[in-house]
């Protein structure tokens, strides 16, 4: 081999002695022998690439090695997000969350995530795709003809992020694409408190109301509505 040199991470690049008509412009050749732990039955154990320059061959060789490693680490490179969400819900979530939580996840997935993102392969998902999805959900319309609130969109983000985090653990993808996204900011409405005079007016007007005692208890104790409803009267 003429001017052969080893490549960082394994492999060799050398200048070809003879140039046939088909590869007449490919002056350099790069080869990498796939390690036993990365070999797949029926696949060649040696990767060979050609190029006009050493740097071109080195780049091609690196991409080829990365592809082999990714295919070895990924149990199913063709799995779509729709397929994964179904597997995640049935095999990971069904026995680990409450029924109502599972149902709320299912509703968000079936009504919003799958219709827009389900056709993407897991390996195709990118932060920009997820970010565009979130933005469209916040500015678009839902099935009832209303814009989704920031709270609902953040819930969508949470479910999607949680499912893709599990996909990373299962080695379907190397990184969670939601990590590079920014969920919408919650709109916090400022509470308008009554002053002492206004409270007095309220209780004078409510004295003959059916729930006067409830109003008085809430004011005096600071109990929340759910706590008061749970009391036995």
GROMACS .gro file of C-alpha atoms in nm:
model
  233
    1UNK     CA    1   0.000   0.000   0.000
    2UNK     CA    2   0.136   0.342  -0.097
    3UNK     CA    3   0.126   0.624   0.161
    4UNK     CA    4  -0.097   0.423   0.392
    5UNK     CA    5  -0.186   0.566   0.732
    6UNK     CA    6  -0.400   0.465   1.022
    7UNK     CA    7  -0.715   0.658   1.104
    8UNK     CA    8  -0.805   0.768   1.455
    9UNK     CA    9  -1.057   0.520   1.596
   10UNK     CA   10  -0.949   0.240   1.362
   11UNK     CA   11  -0.919   0.196   0.989
   12UNK     CA   12  -0.659   0.262   0.718
   13UNK     CA   13  -0.639   0.506   0.425
   14UNK     CA   14  -0.402   0.448   0.134
   15UNK     CA   15  -0.341   0.567  -0.220
   16UNK     CA   16  -0.458   0.319  -0.480
   17UNK     CA   17  -0.198   0.172  -0.718
   18UNK     CA   18  -0.433   0.115  -1.009
   19UNK     CA   19  -0.733   0.321  -1.116
   20UNK     CA   20  -1.006   0.148  -1.316
   21UNK     CA   21  -1.247   0.332  -1.546
   22UNK     CA   22  -1.535   0.322  -1.300
   23UNK     CA   23  -1.333   0.469  -1.015
   24UNK     CA   24  -1.085   0.673  -1.216
   25UNK     CA   25  -1.125   0.982  -0.996
   26UNK     CA   26  -1.113   0.787  -0.671
   27UNK     CA   27  -0.741   0.798  -0.596
   28UNK     CA   28  -0.765   0.702  -0.230
   29UNK     CA   29  -0.922   0.411  -0.049
   30UNK     CA   30  -1.023   0.373   0.314
   31UNK     CA   31  -1.097   0.046   0.493
   32UNK     CA   32  -1.222  -0.040   0.839
   33UNK     CA   33  -1.273  -0.388   0.981
   34UNK     CA   34  -1.589  -0.406   1.192
   35UNK     CA   35  -1.510  -0.529   1.546
   36UNK     CA   36  -1.670  -0.864   1.643
   37UNK     CA   37  -1.905  -0.700   1.896
   38UNK     CA   38  -2.053  -0.477   1.624
   39UNK     CA   39  -2.092  -0.740   1.353
   40UNK     CA   40  -2.438  -0.836   1.230
   41UNK     CA   41  -2.501  -1.177   1.076
   42UNK     CA   42  -2.512  -1.157   0.697
   43UNK     CA   43  -2.329  -0.823   0.681
   44UNK     CA   44  -1.978  -0.760   0.549
   45UNK     CA   45  -1.712  -0.733   0.820
   46UNK     CA   46  -1.510  -0.479   0.625
   47UNK     CA   47  -1.613  -0.125   0.528
   48UNK     CA   48  -1.452   0.017   0.211
   49UNK     CA   49  -1.487   0.373   0.079
   50UNK     CA   50  -1.321   0.572  -0.199
   51UNK     CA   51  -1.243   0.940  -0.256
   52UNK     CA   52  -1.037   1.196  -0.442
   53UNK     CA   53  -0.850   1.313  -0.131
   54UNK     CA   54  -0.746   1.164   0.200
   55UNK     CA   55  -0.971   1.405   0.392
   56UNK     CA   56  -1.271   1.303   0.180
   57UNK     CA   57  -1.204   0.935   0.246
   58UNK     CA   58  -1.152   0.999   0.617
   59UNK     CA   59  -1.488   1.175   0.638
   60UNK     CA   60  -1.667   0.895   0.450
   61UNK     CA   61  -1.502   0.632   0.667
   62UNK     CA   62  -1.608   0.811   0.985
   63UNK     CA   63  -1.970   0.833   0.865
   64UNK     CA   64  -1.968   0.465   0.773
   65UNK     CA   65  -1.836   0.367   1.118
   66UNK     CA   66  -2.094   0.586   1.289
   67UNK     CA   67  -2.369   0.422   1.087
   68UNK     CA   68  -2.253   0.074   1.190
   69UNK     CA   69  -2.236   0.174   1.557
   70UNK     CA   70  -2.578   0.342   1.545
   71UNK     CA   71  -2.736   0.039   1.382
   72UNK     CA   72  -2.583  -0.186   1.647
   73UNK     CA   73  -2.702   0.035   1.934
   74UNK     CA   74  -3.048   0.094   1.791
   75UNK     CA   75  -3.281  -0.209   1.826
   76UNK     CA   76  -3.512  -0.078   1.554
   77UNK     CA   77  -3.391   0.217   1.348
   78UNK     CA   78  -3.720   0.226   1.154
   79UNK     CA   79  -3.951   0.257   1.453
   80UNK     CA   80  -4.185   0.556   1.423
   81UNK     CA   81  -4.294   0.779   1.706
   82UNK     CA   82  -4.648   0.643   1.673
   83UNK     CA   83  -4.524   0.285   1.721
   84UNK     CA   84  -4.305   0.385   2.013
   85UNK     CA   85  -4.581   0.579   2.192
   86UNK     CA   86  -4.808   0.274   2.169
   87UNK     CA   87  -4.535   0.053   2.314
   88UNK     CA   88  -4.447   0.308   2.581
   89UNK     CA   89  -4.807   0.349   2.694
   90UNK     CA   90  -4.884  -0.024   2.707
   91UNK     CA   91  -4.555  -0.159   2.841
   92UNK     CA   92  -4.416   0.122   3.057
   93UNK     CA   93  -4.702   0.348   3.166
   94UNK     CA   94  -5.001   0.121   3.213
   95UNK     CA   95  -4.864  -0.043   3.528
   96UNK     CA   96  -4.681   0.261   3.669
   97UNK     CA   97  -4.942   0.542   3.671
   98UNK     CA   98  -5.299   0.576   3.788
   99UNK     CA   99  -5.581   0.495   3.547
  100UNK     CA  100  -5.690   0.859   3.515
  101UNK     CA  101  -5.333   0.966   3.444
  102UNK     CA  102  -5.297   0.696   3.180
  103UNK     CA  103  -5.624   0.807   3.019
  104UNK     CA  104  -5.514   1.170   3.011
  105UNK     CA  105  -5.183   1.065   2.848
  106UNK     CA  106  -5.371   0.858   2.593
  107UNK     CA  107  -5.603   1.146   2.506
  108UNK     CA  108  -5.315   1.387   2.446
  109UNK     CA  109  -5.121   1.132   2.243
  110UNK     CA  110  -5.411   1.023   2.023
  111UNK     CA  111  -5.560   1.369   1.968
  112UNK     CA  112  -5.249   1.580   1.932
  113UNK     CA  113  -4.910   1.406   1.921
  114UNK     CA  114  -4.973   1.113   1.687
  115UNK     CA  115  -5.163   1.309   1.419
  116UNK     CA  116  -4.878   1.559   1.378
  117UNK     CA  117  -4.561   1.373   1.476
  118UNK     CA  118  -4.653   1.003   1.465
  119UNK     CA  119  -4.522   0.944   1.113
  120UNK     CA  120  -4.166   1.052   1.199
  121UNK     CA  121  -3.906   0.787   1.273
  122UNK     CA  122  -3.761   0.827   1.619
  123UNK     CA  123  -3.421   0.891   1.464
  124UNK     CA  124  -3.568   1.172   1.249
  125UNK     CA  125  -3.703   1.376   1.537
  126UNK     CA  126  -3.515   1.700   1.591
  127UNK     CA  127  -3.559   1.986   1.841
  128UNK     CA  128  -3.683   2.218   1.564
  129UNK     CA  129  -3.955   1.968   1.468
  130UNK     CA  130  -4.073   1.944   1.829
  131UNK     CA  131  -4.053   2.323   1.876
  132UNK     CA  132  -4.265   2.383   1.566
  133UNK     CA  133  -4.516   2.129   1.695
  134UNK     CA  134  -4.546   2.312   2.028
  135UNK     CA  135  -4.579   2.650   1.860
  136UNK     CA  136  -4.847   2.528   1.622
  137UNK     CA  137  -5.044   2.369   1.904
  138UNK     CA  138  -5.042   2.692   2.101
  139UNK     CA  139  -5.140   2.912   1.808
  140UNK     CA  140  -5.361   2.660   1.624
  141UNK     CA  141  -5.699   2.511   1.696
  142UNK     CA  142  -5.794   2.195   1.878
  143UNK     CA  143  -6.076   1.957   1.792
  144UNK     CA  144  -6.326   2.183   1.969
  145UNK     CA  145  -6.227   2.489   1.773
  146UNK     CA  146  -6.037   2.657   2.057
  147UNK     CA  147  -5.671   2.750   2.095
  148UNK     CA  148  -5.481   2.525   2.332
  149UNK     CA  149  -5.375   2.695   2.653
  150UNK     CA  150  -5.011   2.724   2.754
  151UNK     CA  151  -5.088   2.481   3.036
  152UNK     CA  152  -5.215   2.215   2.793
  153UNK     CA  153  -4.921   2.265   2.556
  154UNK     CA  154  -4.681   2.227   2.849
  155UNK     CA  155  -4.860   1.905   2.940
  156UNK     CA  156  -4.813   1.784   2.581
  157UNK     CA  157  -4.445   1.872   2.608
  158UNK     CA  158  -4.414   1.684   2.936
  159UNK     CA  159  -4.573   1.365   2.798
  160UNK     CA  160  -4.366   1.374   2.480
  161UNK     CA  161  -4.044   1.445   2.671
  162UNK     CA  162  -4.112   1.163   2.918
  163UNK     CA  163  -4.175   0.911   2.639
  164UNK     CA  164  -3.862   1.009   2.446
  165UNK     CA  165  -3.652   0.994   2.763
  166UNK     CA  166  -3.757   0.631   2.794
  167UNK     CA  167  -3.669   0.578   2.426
  168UNK     CA  168  -3.315   0.695   2.507
  169UNK     CA  169  -3.294   0.446   2.795
  170UNK     CA  170  -3.411   0.172   2.557
  171UNK     CA  171  -3.144   0.282   2.305
  172UNK     CA  172  -3.387   0.362   2.025
  173UNK     CA  173  -3.234   0.710   2.005
  174UNK     CA  174  -2.912   0.857   2.140
  175UNK     CA  175  -3.050   1.191   2.263
  176UNK     CA  176  -3.388   1.326   2.367
  177UNK     CA  177  -3.491   1.583   2.101
  178UNK     CA  178  -3.712   1.770   2.349
  179UNK     CA  179  -3.406   1.881   2.547
  180UNK     CA  180  -3.332   2.150   2.288
  181UNK     CA  181  -3.684   2.294   2.295
  182UNK     CA  182  -3.855   2.563   2.503
  183UNK     CA  183  -4.210   2.497   2.627
  184UNK     CA  184  -4.449   2.795   2.640
  185UNK     CA  185  -4.445   3.017   2.943
  186UNK     CA  186  -4.738   2.989   3.181
  187UNK     CA  187  -4.961   3.293   3.201
  188UNK     CA  188  -4.998   3.371   3.570
  189UNK     CA  189  -5.309   3.580   3.635
  190UNK     CA  190  -5.266   3.818   3.926
  191UNK     CA  191  -5.520   3.760   4.202
  192UNK     CA  192  -5.724   4.066   4.294
  193UNK     CA  193  -5.770   4.067   4.672
  194UNK     CA  194  -6.056   4.234   4.852
  195UNK     CA  195  -5.973   4.501   5.108
  196UNK     CA  196  -6.134   4.518   5.452
  197UNK     CA  197  -6.422   4.741   5.341
  198UNK     CA  198  -6.500   4.522   5.039
  199UNK     CA  199  -6.502   4.209   5.257
  200UNK     CA  200  -6.753   4.371   5.489
  201UNK     CA  201  -6.978   4.457   5.196
  202UNK     CA  202  -6.950   4.102   5.061
  203UNK     CA  203  -7.058   3.936   5.387
  204UNK     CA  204  -7.345   4.180   5.442
  205UNK     CA  205  -7.479   4.099   5.095
  206UNK     CA  206  -7.421   3.724   5.137
  207UNK     CA  207  -7.578   3.695   5.484
  208UNK     CA  208  -7.900   3.548   5.348
  209UNK     CA  209  -7.731   3.327   5.089
  210UNK     CA  210  -7.745   2.949   5.117
  211UNK     CA  211  -7.367   2.916   5.130
  212UNK     CA  212  -7.302   3.200   5.373
  213UNK     CA  213  -7.149   2.961   5.627
  214UNK     CA  214  -6.921   2.821   5.358
  215UNK     CA  215  -6.802   3.170   5.263
  216UNK     CA  216  -6.740   3.258   5.624
  217UNK     CA  217  -6.545   2.936   5.690
  218UNK     CA  218  -6.329   2.989   5.381
  219UNK     CA  219  -6.248   3.344   5.486
  220UNK     CA  220  -6.178   3.259   5.850
  221UNK     CA  221  -5.977   2.938   5.795
  222UNK     CA  222  -5.810   2.985   5.457
  223UNK     CA  223  -5.924   2.637   5.352
  224UNK     CA  224  -5.931   2.555   4.984
  225UNK     CA  225  -6.253   2.484   4.799
  226UNK     CA  226  -6.183   2.110   4.769
  227UNK     CA  227  -6.114   2.085   5.141
  228UNK     CA  228  -6.438   2.260   5.231
  229UNK     CA  229  -6.644   2.045   4.993
  230UNK     CA  230  -6.496   1.736   5.158
  231UNK     CA  231  -6.629   1.834   5.500
  232UNK     CA  232  -6.939   1.678   5.648
  233UNK     CA  233  -7.196   1.944   5.732
   0.00000   0.00000   0.00000
